C-alpha positions as a printed NumPy array, in Angstrom:
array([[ 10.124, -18.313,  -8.368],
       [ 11.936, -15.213,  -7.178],
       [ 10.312, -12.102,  -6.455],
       [ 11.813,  -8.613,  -6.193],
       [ 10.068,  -5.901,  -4.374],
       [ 12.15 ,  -2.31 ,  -5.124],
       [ 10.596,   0.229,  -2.911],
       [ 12.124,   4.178,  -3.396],
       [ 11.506,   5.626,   0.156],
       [  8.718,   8.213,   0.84 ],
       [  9.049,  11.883,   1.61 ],
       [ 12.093,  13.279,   2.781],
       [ 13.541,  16.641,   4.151],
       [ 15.088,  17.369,   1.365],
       [ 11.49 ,  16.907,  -0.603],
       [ 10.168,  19.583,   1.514],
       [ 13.179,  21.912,   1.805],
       [ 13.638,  22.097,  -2.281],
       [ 17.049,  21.161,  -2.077],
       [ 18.683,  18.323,  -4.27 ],
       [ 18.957,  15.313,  -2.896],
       [ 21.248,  12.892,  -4.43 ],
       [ 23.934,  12.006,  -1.812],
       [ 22.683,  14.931,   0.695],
       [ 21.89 ,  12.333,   3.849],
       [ 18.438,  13.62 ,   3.741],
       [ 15.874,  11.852,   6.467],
       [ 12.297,  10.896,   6.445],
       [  9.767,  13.497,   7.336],
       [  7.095,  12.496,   9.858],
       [  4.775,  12.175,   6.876],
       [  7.594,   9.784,   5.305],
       [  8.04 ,   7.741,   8.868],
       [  4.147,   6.993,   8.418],
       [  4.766,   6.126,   4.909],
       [  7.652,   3.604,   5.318],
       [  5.417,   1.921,   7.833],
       [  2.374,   1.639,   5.487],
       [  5.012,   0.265,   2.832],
       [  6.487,  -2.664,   5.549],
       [  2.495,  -3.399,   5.798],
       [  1.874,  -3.8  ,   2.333],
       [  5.275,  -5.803,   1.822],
       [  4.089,  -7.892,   5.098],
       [  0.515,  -8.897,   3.257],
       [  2.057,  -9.374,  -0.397],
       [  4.78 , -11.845,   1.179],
       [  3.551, -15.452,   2.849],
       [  4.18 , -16.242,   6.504],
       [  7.488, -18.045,   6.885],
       [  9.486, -17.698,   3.765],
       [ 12.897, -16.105,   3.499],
       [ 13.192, -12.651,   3.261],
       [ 16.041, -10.904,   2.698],
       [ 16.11 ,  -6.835,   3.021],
       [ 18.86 ,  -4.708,   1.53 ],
       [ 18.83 ,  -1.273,   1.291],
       [ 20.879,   2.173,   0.502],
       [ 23.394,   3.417,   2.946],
       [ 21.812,   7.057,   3.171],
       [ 19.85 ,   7.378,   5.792],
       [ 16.491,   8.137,   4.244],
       [ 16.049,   4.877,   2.697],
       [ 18.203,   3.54 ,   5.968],
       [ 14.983,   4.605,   8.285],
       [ 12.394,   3.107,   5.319],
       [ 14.415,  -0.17 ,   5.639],
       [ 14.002,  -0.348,   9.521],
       [ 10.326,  -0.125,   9.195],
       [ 10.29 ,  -3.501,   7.119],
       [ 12.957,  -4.823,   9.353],
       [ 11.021,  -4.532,  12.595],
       [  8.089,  -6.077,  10.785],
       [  9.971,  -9.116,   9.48 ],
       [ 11.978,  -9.502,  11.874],
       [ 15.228,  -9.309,   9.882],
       [ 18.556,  -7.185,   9.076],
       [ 18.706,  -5.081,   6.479],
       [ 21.997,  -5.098,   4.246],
       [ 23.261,  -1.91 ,   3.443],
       [ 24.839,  -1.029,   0.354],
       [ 26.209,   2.208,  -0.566],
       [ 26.176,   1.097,  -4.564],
       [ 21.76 ,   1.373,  -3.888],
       [ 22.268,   5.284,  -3.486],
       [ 20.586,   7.603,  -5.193],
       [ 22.843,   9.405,  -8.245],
       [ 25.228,  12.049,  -6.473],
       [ 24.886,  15.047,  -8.085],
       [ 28.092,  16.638,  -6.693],
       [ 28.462,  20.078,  -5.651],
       [ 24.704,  20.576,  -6.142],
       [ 23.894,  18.008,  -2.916],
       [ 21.96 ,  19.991,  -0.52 ],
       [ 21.692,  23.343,  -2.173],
       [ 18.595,  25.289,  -3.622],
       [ 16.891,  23.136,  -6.371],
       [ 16.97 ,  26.484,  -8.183],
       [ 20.856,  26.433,  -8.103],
       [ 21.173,  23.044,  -9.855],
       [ 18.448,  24.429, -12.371],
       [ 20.889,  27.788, -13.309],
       [ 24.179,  25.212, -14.21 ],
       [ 22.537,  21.568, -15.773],
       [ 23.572,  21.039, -19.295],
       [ 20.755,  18.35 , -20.5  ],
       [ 21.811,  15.907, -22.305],
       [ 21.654,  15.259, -26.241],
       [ 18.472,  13.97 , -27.702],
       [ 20.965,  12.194, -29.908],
       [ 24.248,  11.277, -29.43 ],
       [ 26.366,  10.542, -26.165],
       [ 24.185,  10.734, -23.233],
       [ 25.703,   8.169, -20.729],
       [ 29.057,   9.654, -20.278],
       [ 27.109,  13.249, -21.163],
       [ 28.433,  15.9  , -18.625],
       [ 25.627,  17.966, -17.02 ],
       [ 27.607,  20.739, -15.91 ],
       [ 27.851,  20.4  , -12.005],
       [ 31.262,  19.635, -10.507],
       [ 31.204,  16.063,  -8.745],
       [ 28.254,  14.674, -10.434],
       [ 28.155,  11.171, -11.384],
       [ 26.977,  10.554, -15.042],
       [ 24.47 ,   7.813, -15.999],
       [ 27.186,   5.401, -17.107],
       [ 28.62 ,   5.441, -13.605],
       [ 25.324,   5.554, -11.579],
       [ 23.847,   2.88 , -14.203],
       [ 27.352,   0.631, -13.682],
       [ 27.323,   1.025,  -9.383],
       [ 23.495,  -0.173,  -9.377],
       [ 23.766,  -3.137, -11.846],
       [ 26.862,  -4.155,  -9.825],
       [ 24.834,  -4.114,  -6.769],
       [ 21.872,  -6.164,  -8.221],
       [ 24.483,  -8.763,  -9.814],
       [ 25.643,  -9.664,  -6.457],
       [ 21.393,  -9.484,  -5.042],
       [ 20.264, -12.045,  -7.576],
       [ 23.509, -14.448,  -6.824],
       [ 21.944, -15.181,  -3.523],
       [ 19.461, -17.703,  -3.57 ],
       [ 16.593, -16.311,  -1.6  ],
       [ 13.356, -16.261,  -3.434],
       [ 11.694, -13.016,  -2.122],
       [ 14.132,  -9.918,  -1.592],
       [ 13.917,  -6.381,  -0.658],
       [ 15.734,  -3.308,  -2.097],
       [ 14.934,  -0.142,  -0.743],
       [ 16.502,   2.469,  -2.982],
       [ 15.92 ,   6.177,  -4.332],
       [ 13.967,   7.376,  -7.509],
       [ 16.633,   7.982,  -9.847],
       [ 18.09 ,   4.344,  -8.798],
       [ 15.067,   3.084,  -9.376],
       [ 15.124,   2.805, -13.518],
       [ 18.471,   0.763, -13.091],
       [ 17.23 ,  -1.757, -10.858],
       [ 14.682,  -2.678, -13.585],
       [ 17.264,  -2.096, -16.349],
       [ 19.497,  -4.631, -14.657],
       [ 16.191,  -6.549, -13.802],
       [ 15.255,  -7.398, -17.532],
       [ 18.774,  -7.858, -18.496],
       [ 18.925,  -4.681, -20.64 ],
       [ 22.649,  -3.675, -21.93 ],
       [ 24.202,  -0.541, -19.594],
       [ 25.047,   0.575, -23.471],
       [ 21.234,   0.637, -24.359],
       [ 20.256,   2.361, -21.139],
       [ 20.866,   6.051, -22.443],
       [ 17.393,   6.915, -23.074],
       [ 15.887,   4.755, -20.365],
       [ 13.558,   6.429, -17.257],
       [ 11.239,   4.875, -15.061],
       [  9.541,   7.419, -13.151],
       [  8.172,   6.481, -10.043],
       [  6.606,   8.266,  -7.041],
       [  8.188,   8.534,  -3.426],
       [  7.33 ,   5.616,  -1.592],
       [  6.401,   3.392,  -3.721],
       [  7.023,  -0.542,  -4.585],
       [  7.677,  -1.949,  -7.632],
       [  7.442,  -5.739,  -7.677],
       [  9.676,  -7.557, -10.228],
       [  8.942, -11.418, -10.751],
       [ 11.248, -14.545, -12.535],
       [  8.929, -17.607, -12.992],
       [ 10.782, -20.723, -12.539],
       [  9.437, -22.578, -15.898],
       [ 10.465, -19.848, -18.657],
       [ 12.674, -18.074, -16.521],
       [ 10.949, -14.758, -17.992],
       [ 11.637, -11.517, -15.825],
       [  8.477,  -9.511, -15.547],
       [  7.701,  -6.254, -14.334],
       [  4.662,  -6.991, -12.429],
       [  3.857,  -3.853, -11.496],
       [  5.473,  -0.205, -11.141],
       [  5.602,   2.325,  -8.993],
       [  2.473,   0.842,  -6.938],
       [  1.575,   3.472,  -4.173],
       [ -2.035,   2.141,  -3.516],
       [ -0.413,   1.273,  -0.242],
       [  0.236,   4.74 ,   0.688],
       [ -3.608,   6.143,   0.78 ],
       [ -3.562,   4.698,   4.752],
       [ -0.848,   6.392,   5.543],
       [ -2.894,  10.156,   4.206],
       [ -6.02 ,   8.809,   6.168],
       [ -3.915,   8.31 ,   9.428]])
């Protein structure tokens, strides 16, 4: 049985600042340090003593800091992978929230929406972001380790269960799984059917010790 445990990392600067994030190398707040370690806890009692763990994790170093916390815990590496980032959105990185606002062209209720450009020089569309993540995951579930660790970003976050549940990158268009900061998302293949659940989403039960601390 494998089991996938996608955590998006916990509040960052850039959370707190109002500025887009997206490739901006944002990092963890102190509220977001304290989160990351309540998530490594709550990965450390959901997965037994003495099994294989493997941790991989985004490049930037927001989710870089969130993967050290379950590193130090398990007593592993984490693999970084730039394809885990979070969608660039350009020019927009790092500036005002309010700026992005002024210059994004939604996309079409109907019609194309993965290739859709939103207006902002440098931004990656869905197709691209979709195509990067699903690449990444391809080469995750090759490996044979039965529980893994991705520690990723919200927007990344729908892909990674996209790819999970073997949905087409062509059907993915209207497709968003909104979860908060800092939360895990456990994804399970049983070995009899070989069905792909989505055990639960966007779990941050986890995080109410970090607020009491």
């Amino acid at each position: 049985m494998r089991t996938i445990y996608a955590v998006t990392h916990p509040e960052a600067t850039h959370h707190v600042e109002g500025v887009v994030g997206g490739w901006h190398d944002s990092q963890l707040t102190p509220a977001g340090l304290s989160a990351a370690a309540s998530i490594a806890q709550a990965l450390r009692a959901q997965i037994p003593d003495g099994v294989d763990v493997e941790l991989f994790s985004s490049d930037l170093q927001r989710t870089r800091q969130t993967a050290e916390k379950i590193a130090e815990l398990f007593g592993v590496k984490s693999i970084l992978d730039r394809r885990l980032r979070e969608k660039s959105y350009g020019e927009a990185g790092g500036r005002p929230q309010e700026w992005l606002d002024q210059r994004f062209v939604p996309p079409p209720a109907v019609g194309e929406r993965l290739e859709h450009d939103e207006g902002v020089e440098g931004a990656e569309t869905k197709a691209a972001l979709a195509q990067r993540i699903y690449s990444a995951m391809d080469e995750i579930l090759q490996r044979p380790c039965e529980h893994q660790i991705i520690v990723t970003h919200g927007g990344s976050l729908t892909f990674v269960v996209t790819s999970w549940i073997k949905m087409p990158i062509k059907a993915v268009g209207h497709a968003s799984f909104r979860v908060p900061s800092g939360s895990i998302t456990t994804l399970r293949e049983d070995d009899f059917f070989h069905n792909r659940q989505v055990v639960n989403l966007g779990d941050t039960r986890h995080l109410d010790s970090a607020k009491a601390d």
